[in-house]
PDB file of C-alpha atoms in Angstrom:
ATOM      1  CA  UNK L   1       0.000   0.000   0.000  1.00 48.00           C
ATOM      2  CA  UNK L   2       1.422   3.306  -1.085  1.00 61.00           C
ATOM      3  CA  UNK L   3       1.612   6.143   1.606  1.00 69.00           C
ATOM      4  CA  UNK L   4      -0.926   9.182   0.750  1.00 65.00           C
ATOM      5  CA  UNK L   5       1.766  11.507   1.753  1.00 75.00           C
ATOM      6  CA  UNK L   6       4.012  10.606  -0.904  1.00 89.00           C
ATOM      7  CA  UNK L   7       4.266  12.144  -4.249  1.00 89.00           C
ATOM      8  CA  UNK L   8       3.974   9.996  -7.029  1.00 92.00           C
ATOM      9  CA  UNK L   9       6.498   9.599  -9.500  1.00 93.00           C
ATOM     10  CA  UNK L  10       4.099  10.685 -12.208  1.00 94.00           C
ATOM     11  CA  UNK L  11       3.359  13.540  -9.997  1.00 94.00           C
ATOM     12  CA  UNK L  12       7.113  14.099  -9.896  1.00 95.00           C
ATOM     13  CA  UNK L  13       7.387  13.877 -13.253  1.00 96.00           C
ATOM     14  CA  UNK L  14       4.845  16.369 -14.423  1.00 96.00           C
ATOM     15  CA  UNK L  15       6.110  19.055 -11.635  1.00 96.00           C
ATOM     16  CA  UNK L  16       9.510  18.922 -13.610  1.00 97.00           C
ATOM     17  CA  UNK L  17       8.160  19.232 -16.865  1.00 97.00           C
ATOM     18  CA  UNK L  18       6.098  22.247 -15.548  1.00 98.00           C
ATOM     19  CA  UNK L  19       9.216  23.710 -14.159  1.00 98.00           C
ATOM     20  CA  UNK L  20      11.143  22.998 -17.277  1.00 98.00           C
ATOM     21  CA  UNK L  21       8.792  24.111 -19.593  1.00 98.00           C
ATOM     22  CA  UNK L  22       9.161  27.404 -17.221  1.00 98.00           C
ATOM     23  CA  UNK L  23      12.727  27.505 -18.236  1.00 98.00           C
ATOM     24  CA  UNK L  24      12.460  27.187 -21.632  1.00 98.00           C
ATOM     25  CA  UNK L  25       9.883  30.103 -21.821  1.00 98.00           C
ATOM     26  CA  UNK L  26      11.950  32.267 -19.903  1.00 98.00           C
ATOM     27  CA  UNK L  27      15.523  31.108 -22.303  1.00 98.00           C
ATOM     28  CA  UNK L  28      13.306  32.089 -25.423  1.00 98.00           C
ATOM     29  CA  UNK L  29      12.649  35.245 -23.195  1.00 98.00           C
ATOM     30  CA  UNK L  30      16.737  35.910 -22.883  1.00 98.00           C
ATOM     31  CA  UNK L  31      17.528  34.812 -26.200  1.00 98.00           C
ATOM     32  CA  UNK L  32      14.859  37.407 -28.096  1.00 98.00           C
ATOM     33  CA  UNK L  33      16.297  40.263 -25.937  1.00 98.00           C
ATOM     34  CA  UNK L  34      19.349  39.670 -26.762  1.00 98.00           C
ATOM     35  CA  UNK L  35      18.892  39.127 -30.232  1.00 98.00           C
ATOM     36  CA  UNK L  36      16.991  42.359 -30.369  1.00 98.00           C
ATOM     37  CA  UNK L  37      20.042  43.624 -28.429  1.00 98.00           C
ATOM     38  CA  UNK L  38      22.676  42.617 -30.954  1.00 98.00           C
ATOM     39  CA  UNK L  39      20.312  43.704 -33.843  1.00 97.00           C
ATOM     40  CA  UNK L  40      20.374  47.335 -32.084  1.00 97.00           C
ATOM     41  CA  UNK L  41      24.091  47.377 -31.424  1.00 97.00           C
ATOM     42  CA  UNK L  42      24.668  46.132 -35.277  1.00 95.00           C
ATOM     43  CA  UNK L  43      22.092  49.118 -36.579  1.00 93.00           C
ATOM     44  CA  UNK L  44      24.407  51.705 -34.486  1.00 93.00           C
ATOM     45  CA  UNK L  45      28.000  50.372 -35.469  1.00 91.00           C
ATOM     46  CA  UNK L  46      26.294  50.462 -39.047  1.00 85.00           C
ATOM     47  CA  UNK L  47      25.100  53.888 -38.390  1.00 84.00           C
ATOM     48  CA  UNK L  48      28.617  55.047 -36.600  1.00 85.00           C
ATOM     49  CA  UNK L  49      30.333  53.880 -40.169  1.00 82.00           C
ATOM     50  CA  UNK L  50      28.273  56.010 -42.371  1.00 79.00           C
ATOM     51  CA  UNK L  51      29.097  58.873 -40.247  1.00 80.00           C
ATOM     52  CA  UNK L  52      32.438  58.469 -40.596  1.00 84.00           C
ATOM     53  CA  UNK L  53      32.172  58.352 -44.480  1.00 87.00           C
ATOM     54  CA  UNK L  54      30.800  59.988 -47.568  1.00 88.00           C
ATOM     55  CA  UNK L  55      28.632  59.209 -50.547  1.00 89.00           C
ATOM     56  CA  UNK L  56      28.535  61.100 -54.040  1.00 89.00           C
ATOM     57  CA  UNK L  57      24.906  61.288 -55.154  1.00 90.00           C
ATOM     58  CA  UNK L  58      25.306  60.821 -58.961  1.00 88.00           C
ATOM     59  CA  UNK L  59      24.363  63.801 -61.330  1.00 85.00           C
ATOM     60  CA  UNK L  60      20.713  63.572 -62.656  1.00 85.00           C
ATOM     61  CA  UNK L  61      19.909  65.397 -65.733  1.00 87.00           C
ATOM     62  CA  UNK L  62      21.319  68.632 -65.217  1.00 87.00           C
ATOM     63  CA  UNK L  63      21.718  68.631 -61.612  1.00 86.00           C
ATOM     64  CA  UNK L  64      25.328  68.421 -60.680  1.00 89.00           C
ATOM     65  CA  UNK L  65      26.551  65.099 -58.107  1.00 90.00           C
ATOM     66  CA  UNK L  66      25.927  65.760 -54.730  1.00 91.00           C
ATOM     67  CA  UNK L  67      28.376  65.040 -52.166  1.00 91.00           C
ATOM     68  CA  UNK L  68      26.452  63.692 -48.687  1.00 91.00           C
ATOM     69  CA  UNK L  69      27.416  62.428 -45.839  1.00 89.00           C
ATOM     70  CA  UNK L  70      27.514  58.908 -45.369  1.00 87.00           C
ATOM     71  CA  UNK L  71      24.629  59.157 -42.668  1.00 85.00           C
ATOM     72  CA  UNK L  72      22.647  61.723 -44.747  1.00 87.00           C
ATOM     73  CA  UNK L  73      19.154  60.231 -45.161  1.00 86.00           C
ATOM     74  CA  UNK L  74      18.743  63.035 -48.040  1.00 86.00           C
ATOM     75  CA  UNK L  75      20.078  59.811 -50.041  1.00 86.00           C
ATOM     76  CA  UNK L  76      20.213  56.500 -49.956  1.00 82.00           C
ATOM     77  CA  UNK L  77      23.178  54.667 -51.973  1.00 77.00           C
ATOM     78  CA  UNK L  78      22.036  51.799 -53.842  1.00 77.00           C
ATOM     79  CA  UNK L  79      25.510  49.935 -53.198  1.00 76.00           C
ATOM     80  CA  UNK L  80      26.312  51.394 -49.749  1.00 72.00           C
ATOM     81  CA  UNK L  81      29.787  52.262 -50.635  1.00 83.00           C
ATOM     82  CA  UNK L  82      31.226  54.705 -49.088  1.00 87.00           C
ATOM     83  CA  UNK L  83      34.588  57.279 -49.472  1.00 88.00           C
ATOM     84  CA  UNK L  84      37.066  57.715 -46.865  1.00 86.00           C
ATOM     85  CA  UNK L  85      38.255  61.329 -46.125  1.00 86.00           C
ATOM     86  CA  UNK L  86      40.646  61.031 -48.959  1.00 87.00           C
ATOM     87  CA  UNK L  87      38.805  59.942 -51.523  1.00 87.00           C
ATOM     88  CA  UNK L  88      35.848  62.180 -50.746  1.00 86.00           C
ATOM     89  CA  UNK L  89      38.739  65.233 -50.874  1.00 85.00           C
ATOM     90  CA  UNK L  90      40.072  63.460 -54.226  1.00 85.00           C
ATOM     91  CA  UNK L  91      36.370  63.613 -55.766  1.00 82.00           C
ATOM     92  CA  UNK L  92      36.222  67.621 -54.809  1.00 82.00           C
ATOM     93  CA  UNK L  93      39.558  68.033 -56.960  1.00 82.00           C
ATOM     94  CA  UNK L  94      37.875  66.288 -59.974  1.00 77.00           C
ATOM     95  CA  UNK L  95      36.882  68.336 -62.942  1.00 67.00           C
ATOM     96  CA  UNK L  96      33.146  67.843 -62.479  1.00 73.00           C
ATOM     97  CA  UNK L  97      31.506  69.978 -60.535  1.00 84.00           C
ATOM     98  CA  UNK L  98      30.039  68.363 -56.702  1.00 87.00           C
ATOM     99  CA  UNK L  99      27.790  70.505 -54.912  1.00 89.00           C
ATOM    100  CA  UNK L 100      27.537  69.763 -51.308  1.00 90.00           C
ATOM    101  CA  UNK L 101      24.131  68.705 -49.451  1.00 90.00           C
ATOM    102  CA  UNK L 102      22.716  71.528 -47.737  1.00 90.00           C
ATOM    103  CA  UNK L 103      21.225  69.026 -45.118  1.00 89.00           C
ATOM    104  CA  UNK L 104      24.447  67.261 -43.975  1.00 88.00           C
ATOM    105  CA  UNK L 105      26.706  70.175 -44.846  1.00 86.00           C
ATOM    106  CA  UNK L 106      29.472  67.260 -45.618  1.00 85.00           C
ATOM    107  CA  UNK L 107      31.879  70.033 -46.231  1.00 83.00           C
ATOM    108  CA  UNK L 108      32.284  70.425 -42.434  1.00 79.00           C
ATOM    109  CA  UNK L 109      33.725  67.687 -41.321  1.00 74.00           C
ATOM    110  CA  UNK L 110      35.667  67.224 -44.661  1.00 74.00           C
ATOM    111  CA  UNK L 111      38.008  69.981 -44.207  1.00 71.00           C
ATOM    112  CA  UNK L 112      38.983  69.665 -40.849  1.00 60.00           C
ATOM    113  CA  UNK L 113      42.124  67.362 -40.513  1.00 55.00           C
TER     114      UNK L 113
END
């Protein structure tokens, strides 16, 4: 005869599935934060590049190429390339004419250094 103030093993049992099913909910939990996390962290490393850089919108019709930042939302480069300091100064020297963005003011930060 079993002793009513035991717990049965299939009481047992279902007590540690409830507690590991507890577990895995809260490790699903941990591992969308910091997946969201390292998403965010990516998106401002990303965002810390292009404002180190520049981008040359290319000339449209008659409008001369703009010179942006490489943050500038004004436009969005298809390729994502973008110039160092150097090369940004080297495009400035070319014979066609660059205007610079009156949003991002590139010029700024180009000529200092």
């Amino acid at each position: 005869m079993s002793d009513p103030s035991q717990i049965s093993r299939l009481d047992k049992l279902r007590v540690t599935r409830e507690y590991l099913a507890y577990q895995l909910q809260r490790t699903d939990a941990t591992i969308r934060e910091l997946e969201a996390e390292e998403k965010q962290e990516r998106h401002r490393a990303e965002q810390a590049r292009a404002d180190q850089g520049w981008k040359i919108q290319p000339q449209r019709g008659e409008a001369p190429p703009v010179l942006h930042r490489g943050g500038c939302a004004t436009y969005q480069s298809r390729d994502g390339h973008l110039l160092d300091r150097g090369q940004a100064r080297l495009a400035l020297t070319h014979e066609t004419y660059i205007v610079m963005c009156e949003i991002c003011t590139p010029q700024t930060d180009l000529m200092d250094g």
